[in-house]
Coordinates of C-alpha atoms in Angstrom, one line a residue:
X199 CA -48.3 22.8 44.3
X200 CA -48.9 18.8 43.4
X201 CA -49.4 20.3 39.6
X202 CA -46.5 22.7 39.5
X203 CA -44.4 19.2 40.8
X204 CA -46.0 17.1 38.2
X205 CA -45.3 19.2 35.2
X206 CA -41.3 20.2 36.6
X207 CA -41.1 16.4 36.4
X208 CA -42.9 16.2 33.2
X209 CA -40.6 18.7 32.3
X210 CA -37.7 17.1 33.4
X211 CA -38.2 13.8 31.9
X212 CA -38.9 15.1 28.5
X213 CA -35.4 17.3 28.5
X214 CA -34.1 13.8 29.6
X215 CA -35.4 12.2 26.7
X216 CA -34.2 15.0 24.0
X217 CA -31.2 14.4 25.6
X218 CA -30.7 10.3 25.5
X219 CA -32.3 10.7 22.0
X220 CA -29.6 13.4 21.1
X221 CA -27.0 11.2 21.7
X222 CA -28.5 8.5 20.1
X223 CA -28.6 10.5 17.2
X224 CA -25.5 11.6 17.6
X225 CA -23.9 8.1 17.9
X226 CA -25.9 6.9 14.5
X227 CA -24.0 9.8 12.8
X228 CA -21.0 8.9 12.8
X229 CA -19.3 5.3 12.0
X230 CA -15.8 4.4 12.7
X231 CA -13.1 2.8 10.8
X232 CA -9.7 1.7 11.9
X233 CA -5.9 2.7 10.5
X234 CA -3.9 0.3 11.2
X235 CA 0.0 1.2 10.2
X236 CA 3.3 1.2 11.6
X237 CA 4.0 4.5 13.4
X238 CA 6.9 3.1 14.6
X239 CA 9.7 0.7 14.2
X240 CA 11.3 0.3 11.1
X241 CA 8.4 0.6 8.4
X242 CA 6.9 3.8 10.1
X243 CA 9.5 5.7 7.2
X244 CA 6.9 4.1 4.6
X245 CA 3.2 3.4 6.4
X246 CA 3.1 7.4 8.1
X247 CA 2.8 8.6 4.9
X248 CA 0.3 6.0 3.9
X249 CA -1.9 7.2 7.5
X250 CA -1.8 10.7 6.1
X251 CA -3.4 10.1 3.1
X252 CA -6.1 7.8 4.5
X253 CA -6.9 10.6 6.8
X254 CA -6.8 13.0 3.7
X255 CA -9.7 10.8 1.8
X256 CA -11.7 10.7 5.3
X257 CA -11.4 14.7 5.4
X258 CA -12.6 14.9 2.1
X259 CA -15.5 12.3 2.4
X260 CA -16.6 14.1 5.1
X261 CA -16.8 17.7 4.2
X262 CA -18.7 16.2 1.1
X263 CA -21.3 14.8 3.5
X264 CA -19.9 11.8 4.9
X265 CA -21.1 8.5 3.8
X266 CA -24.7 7.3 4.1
X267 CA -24.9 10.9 5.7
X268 CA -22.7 9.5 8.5
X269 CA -19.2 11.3 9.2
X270 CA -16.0 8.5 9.1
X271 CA -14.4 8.7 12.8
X272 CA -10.8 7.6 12.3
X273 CA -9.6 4.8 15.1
X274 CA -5.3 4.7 14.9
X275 CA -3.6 1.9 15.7
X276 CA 0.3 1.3 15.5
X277 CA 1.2 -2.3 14.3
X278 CA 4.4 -1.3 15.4
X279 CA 6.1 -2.7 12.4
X280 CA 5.8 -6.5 14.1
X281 CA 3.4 -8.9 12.9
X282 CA 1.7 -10.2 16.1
X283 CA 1.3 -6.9 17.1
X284 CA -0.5 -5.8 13.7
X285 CA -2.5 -8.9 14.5
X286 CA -3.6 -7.5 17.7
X287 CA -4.5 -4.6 16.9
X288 CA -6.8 -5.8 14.3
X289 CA -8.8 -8.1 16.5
X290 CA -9.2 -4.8 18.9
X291 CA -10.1 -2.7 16.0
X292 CA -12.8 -5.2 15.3
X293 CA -14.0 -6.7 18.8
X294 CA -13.9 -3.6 20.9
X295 CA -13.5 -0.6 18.7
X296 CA -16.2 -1.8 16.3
X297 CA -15.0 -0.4 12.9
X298 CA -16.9 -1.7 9.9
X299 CA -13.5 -1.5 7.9
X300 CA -9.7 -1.6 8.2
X301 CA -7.5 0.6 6.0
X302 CA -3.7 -0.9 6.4
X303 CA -0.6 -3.2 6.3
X304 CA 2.5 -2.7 4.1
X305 CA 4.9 -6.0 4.8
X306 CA 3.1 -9.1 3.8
X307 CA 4.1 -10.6 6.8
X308 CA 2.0 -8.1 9.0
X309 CA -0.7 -8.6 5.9
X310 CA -0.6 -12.0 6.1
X311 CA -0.8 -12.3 10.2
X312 CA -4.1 -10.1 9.9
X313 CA -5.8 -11.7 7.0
X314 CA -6.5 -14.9 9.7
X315 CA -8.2 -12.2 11.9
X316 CA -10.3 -10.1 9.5
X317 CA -11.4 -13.7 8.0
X318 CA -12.3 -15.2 11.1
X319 CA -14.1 -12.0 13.0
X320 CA -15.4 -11.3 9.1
X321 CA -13.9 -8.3 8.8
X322 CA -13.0 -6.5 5.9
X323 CA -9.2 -5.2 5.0
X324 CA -8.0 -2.4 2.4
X325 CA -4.7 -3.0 2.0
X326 CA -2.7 -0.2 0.0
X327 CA 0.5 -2.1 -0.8
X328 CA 2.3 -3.8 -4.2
X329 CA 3.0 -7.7 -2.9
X330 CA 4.5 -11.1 -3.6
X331 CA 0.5 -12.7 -5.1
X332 CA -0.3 -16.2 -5.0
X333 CA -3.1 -14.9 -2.2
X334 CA -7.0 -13.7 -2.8
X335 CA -8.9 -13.5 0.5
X336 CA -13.0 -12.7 0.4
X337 CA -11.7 -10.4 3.8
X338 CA -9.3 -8.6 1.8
X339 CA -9.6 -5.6 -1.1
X340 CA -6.0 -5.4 -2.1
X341 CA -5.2 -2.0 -3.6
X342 CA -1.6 -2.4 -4.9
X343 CA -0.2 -4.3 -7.6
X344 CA -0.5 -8.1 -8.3
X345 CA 3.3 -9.5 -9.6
X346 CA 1.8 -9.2 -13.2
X347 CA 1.3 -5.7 -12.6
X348 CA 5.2 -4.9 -11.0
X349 CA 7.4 -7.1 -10.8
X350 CA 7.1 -9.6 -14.0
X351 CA 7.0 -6.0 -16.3
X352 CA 10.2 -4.9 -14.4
X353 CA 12.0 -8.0 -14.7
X354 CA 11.2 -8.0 -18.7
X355 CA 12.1 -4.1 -18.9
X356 CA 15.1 -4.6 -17.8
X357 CA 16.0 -7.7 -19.4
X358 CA 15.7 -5.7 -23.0
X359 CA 16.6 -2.8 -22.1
X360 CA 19.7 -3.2 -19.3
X361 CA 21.1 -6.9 -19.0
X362 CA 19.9 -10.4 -17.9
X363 CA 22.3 -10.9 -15.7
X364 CA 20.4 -10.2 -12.1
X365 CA 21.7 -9.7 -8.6
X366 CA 18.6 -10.2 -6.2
X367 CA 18.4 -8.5 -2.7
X368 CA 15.6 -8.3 -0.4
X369 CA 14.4 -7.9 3.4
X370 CA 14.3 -11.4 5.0
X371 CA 10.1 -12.2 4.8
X372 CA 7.3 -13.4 2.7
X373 CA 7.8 -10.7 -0.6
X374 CA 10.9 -10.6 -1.4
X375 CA 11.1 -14.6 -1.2
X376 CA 7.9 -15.0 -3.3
X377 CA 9.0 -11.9 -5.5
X378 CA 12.6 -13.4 -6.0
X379 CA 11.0 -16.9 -6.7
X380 CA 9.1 -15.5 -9.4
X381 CA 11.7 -13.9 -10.7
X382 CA 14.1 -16.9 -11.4
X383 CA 11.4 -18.6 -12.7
X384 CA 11.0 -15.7 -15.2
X385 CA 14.7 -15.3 -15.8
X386 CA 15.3 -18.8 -17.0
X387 CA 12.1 -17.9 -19.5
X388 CA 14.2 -15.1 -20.5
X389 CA 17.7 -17.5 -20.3
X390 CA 19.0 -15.0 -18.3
X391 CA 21.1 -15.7 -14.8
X392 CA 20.6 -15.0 -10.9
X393 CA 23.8 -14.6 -10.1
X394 CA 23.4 -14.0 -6.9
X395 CA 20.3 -14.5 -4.2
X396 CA 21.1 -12.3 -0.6
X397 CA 18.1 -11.7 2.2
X398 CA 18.7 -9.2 5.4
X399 CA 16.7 -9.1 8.3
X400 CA 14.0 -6.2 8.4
X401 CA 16.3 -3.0 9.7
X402 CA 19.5 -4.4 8.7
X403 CA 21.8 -1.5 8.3
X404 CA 25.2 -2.9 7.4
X405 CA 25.4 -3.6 3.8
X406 CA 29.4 -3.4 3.2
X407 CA 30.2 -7.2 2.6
X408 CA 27.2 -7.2 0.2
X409 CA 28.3 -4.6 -1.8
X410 CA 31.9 -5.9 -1.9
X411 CA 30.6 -9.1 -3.7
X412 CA 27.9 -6.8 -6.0
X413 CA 31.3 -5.4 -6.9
X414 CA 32.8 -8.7 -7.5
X415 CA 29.6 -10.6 -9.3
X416 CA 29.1 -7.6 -11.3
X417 CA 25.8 -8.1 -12.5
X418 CA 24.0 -6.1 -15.3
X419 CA 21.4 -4.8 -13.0
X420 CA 20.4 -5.3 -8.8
X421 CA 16.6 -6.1 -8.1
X422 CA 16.0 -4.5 -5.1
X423 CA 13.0 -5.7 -2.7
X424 CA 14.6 -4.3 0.4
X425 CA 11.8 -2.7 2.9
X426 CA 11.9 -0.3 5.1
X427 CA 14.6 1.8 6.5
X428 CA 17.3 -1.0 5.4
X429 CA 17.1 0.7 2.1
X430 CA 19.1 4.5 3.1
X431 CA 21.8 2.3 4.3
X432 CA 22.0 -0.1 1.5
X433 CA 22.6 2.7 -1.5
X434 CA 24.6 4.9 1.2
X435 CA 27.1 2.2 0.9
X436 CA 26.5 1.5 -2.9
X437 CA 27.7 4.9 -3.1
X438 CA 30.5 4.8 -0.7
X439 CA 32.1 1.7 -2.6
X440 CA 31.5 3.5 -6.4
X441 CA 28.9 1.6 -7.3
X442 CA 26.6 4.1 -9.5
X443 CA 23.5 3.9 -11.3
X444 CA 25.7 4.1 -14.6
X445 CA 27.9 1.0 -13.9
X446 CA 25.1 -1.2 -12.2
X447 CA 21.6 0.4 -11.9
X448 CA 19.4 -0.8 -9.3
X449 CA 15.6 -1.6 -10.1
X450 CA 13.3 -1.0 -6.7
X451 CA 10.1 -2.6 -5.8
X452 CA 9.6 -0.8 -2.5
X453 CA 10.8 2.8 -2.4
X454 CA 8.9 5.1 -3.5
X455 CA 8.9 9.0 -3.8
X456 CA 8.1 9.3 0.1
X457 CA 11.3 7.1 1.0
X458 CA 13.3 8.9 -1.3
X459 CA 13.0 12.5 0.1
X460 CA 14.4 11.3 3.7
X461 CA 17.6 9.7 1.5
X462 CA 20.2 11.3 -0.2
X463 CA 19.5 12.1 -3.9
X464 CA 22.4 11.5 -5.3
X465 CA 23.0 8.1 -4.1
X466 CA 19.3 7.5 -6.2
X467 CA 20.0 9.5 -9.1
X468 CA 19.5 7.1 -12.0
X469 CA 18.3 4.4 -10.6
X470 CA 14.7 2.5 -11.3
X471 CA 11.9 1.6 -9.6
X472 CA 8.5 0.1 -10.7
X473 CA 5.1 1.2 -9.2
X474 CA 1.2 1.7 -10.8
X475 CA 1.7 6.0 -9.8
X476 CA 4.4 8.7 -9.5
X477 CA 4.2 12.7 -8.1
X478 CA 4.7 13.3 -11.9
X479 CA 2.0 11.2 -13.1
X480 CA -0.1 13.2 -15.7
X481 CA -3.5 13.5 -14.9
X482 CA -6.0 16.1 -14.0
X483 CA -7.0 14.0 -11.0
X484 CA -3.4 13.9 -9.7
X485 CA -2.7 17.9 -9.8
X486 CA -5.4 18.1 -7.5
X487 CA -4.4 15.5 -5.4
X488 CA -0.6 16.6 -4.9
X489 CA -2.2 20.1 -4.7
X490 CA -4.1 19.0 -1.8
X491 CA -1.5 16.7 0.1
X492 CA 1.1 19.3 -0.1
X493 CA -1.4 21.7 1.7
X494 CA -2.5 20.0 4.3
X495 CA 0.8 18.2 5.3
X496 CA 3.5 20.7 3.9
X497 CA 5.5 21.5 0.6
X498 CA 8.3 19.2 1.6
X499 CA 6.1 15.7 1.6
X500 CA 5.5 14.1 -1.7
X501 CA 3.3 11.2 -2.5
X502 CA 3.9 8.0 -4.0
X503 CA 2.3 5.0 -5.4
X504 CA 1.5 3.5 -1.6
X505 CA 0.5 6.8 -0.4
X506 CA -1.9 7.2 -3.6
X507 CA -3.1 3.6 -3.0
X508 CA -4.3 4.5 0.7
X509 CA -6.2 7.3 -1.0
X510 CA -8.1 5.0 -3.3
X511 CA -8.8 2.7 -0.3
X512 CA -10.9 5.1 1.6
X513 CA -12.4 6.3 -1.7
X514 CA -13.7 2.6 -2.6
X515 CA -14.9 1.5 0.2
X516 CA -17.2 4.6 0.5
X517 CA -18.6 4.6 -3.2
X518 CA -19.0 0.5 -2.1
X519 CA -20.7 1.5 0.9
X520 CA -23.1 4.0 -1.2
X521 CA -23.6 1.6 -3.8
X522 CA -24.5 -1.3 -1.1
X523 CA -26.5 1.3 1.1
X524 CA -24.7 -0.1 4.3
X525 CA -22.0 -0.9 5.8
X526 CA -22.5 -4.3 6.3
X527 CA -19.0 -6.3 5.0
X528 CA -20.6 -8.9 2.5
X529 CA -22.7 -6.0 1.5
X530 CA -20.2 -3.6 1.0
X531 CA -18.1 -6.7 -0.9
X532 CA -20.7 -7.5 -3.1
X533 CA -21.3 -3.6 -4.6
X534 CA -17.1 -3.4 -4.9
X535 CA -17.9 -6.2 -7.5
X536 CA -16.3 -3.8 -10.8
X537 CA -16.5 -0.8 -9.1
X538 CA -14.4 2.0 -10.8
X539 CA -12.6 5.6 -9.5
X540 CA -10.8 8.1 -11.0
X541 CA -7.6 8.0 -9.3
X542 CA -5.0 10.1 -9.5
X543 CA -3.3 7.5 -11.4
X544 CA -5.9 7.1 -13.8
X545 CA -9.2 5.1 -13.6
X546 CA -9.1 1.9 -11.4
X547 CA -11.5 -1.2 -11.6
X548 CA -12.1 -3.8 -8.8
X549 CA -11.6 -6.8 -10.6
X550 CA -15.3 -8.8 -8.9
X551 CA -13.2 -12.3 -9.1
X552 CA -10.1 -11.1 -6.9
X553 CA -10.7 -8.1 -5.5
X554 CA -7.5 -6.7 -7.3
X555 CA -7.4 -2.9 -9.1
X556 CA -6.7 -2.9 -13.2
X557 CA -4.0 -0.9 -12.7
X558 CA -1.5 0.4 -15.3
X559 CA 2.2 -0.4 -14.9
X560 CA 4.6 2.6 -15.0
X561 CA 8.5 1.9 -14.7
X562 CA 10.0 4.8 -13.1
X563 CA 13.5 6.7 -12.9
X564 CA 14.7 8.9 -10.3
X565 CA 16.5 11.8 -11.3
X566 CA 18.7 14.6 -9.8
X567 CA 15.6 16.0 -8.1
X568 CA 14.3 13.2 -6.3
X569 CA 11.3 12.9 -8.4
X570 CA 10.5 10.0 -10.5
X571 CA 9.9 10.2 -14.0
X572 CA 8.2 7.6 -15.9
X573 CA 10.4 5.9 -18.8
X574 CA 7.7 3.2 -19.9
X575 CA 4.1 2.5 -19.2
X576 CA 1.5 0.0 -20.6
X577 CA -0.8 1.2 -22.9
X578 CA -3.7 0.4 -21.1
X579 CA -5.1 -0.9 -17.4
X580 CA -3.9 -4.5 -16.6
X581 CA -6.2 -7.3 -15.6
X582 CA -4.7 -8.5 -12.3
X583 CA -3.5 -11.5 -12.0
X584 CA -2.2 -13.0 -8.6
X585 CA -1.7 -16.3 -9.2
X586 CA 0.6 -15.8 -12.5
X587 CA -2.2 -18.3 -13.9
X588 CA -1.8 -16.5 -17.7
X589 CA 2.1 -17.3 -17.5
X590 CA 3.0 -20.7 -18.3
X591 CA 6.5 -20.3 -16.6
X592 CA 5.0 -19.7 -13.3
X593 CA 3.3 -23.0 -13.1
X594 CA 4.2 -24.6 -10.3
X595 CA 5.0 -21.8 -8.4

């Protein structure tokens, strides 16, 4: 009887074991990294899409294996579209969710209130977004495009090719003030004029007096760095008051193909926008990328160059993580140091002294369908350059 006890307990405390070591096991495969976007609030019309696609790379990672044989568990989080809560979020994501990385951001101000928190806890941030420059943080791996790379192409695009004479309008934060800055100091390298300079609070939705003195200014072109949902109402009443693409086009740095399909096309048609990516861009890579978004999110959604950023994110930091053979953030810093992907845009290079991409520039028109079509690109990558230090009119900026 004694024995038959001894060995059921035996028994028992190895099936015990098998199990605690089971879930250890279990726990070790996996690793966790956090999305942090606006779900709602006025930029969840831009930063959904952007959640999607993360999620797409993750899928794709893992059924390929995972990385460091370890599956990527997604942790959400929804900045809300407010910059202390984006901050928030991010020191959970960190403290108590323990994610080795953070995929996120759009506005620079919900960028800029996280950068103190992934830099301080030593986290590490992908962020997916074109922005203003003058910033490089060790925390940060910033997928978008640099102003050398957007707007400072744009600006001289349509200086030869549309007018000098520019009416500037943007959302009332860190961008489109350090994007507009830029500008003027560009235009009066061009001697062109800003004839006008007009900021809107983030959701603003009543754009009649601005369009009445657009009318009355009549500039040769509008540079647009708008954000957000503030955009639908701004060319519904371009369109209202007869303002087309024809009389004065409108150059965007913030809407993309994703933005477009919940506006109305023919308020769009015509008009320009500047981005690294399009739906139409022609690569093998990208055919297979729409191809797959489409499937797994439906026909209707398109990308775009935010959306195509995200992707990249995900797809870097795991060839960084390979390459380092952890997870560790200065590890996984360090083996980003020139890393390079075949995007669907083409191949991208982490520049190792910014943590930039060499991106090529593509200037984009939208056309009756609500796709963009690109109208100029640069022959090759560009070498990223934040700070505008190759530019001698930017000194001082």
């Amino acid at each position: 009887m004694k024995k038959s006890i001894k060995k059921a307990i035996l028994i028992t405390v190895s099936i015990m074991l098998l199990v605690f070591t089971g879930c250890n096991n279990k726990k070790k495969e996996t690793v966790k990294v956090g999305l942090l976007h606006s779900l709602t609030g006025t930029m969840a019309i831009s930063e959904t899409a952007v959640r999607d696609s993360e999620l797409l790379a993750i899928k794709e990672i893992n059924n390929a294996g995972g990385v460091l044989g370890k599956q990527i568990v997604p942790i959400e989080a929804d900045g809300e579209s407010e910059p202390k809560i984006f901050a928030e979020k991010a020191r959970t994501l960190l403290q108590e969710e323990k994610v080795v990385t953070i995929f996120g951001c759009w506005t620079s101000a919900c960028r800029k209130a996280v950068k103190p928190i992934v830099e301080d806890l030593y986290g590490l941030l992908w962020y997916p977004v074109q922005y203003e420059g003058m910033e490089a943080s060790p925390n940060i791996m910033y997928m978008g495009a640099s102003p050398n790379q957007q707007i400072v192409p744009a600006v001289d695009f349509c200086a030869e090719n549309i007018g000098k004479n520019m009416y500037l309008i943007g959302s009332d934060y860190i961008f489109p003030h350090t994007a507009n800055k830029i500008i003027k100091a560009q235009l009066a390298q061009l001697d062109g004029t800003c004839v006008r300079e007009e900021y809107l609070p983030m959701g603003h939705a009543d754009f009649s007096d601005i369009v009445k003195d657009i009318k009355n200014t009549k500039p040769d072109v509008i540079l647009n760095t708008l954000n957000g949902d503030s955009n639908i109402a701004f060319f519904a009443e371009l369109s209202k008051q007869g303002i087309t693409s024809k009389e004065i086009p409108v150059m965007s740095f913030s809407i993309a193909e994703e933005e477009i399909s919940q506006m109305t096309t023919d308020t769009l048609s015509g008009n320009y926008v500047s981005w690294n990516y399009y739906e139409t861009t022609q690569t093998e890579k990208n055919a297979e990328f729409v191809s797959e978004y489409k499937s797994t999110y439906g026909e209707e959604r398109m990308t775009g160059d935010p959306i195509e950023a995200g992707y990249i994110a995900v797809h870097m930091w795991a060839k960084a993580c390979e390459r380092a053979g952890s997870f560790d953030v200065e590890d996984v810093r360090m083996a980003a140091k020139g890393l390079t992907f075949t995007a669907p845009e083409g191949t991208v290079t982490i520049d190792g002294a910014n943590q930039h991409l060499y991106k090529l520039v593509r200037i984009g028109k939208i056309n009756d369908s609500g796709l963009i079509e690109e109208v100029w690109s640069t022959p090759t990558a560009i070498k990223p350059d934040p700070y505008l230090s190759t530019y001698p009119w930017a000194r001082g900026l």
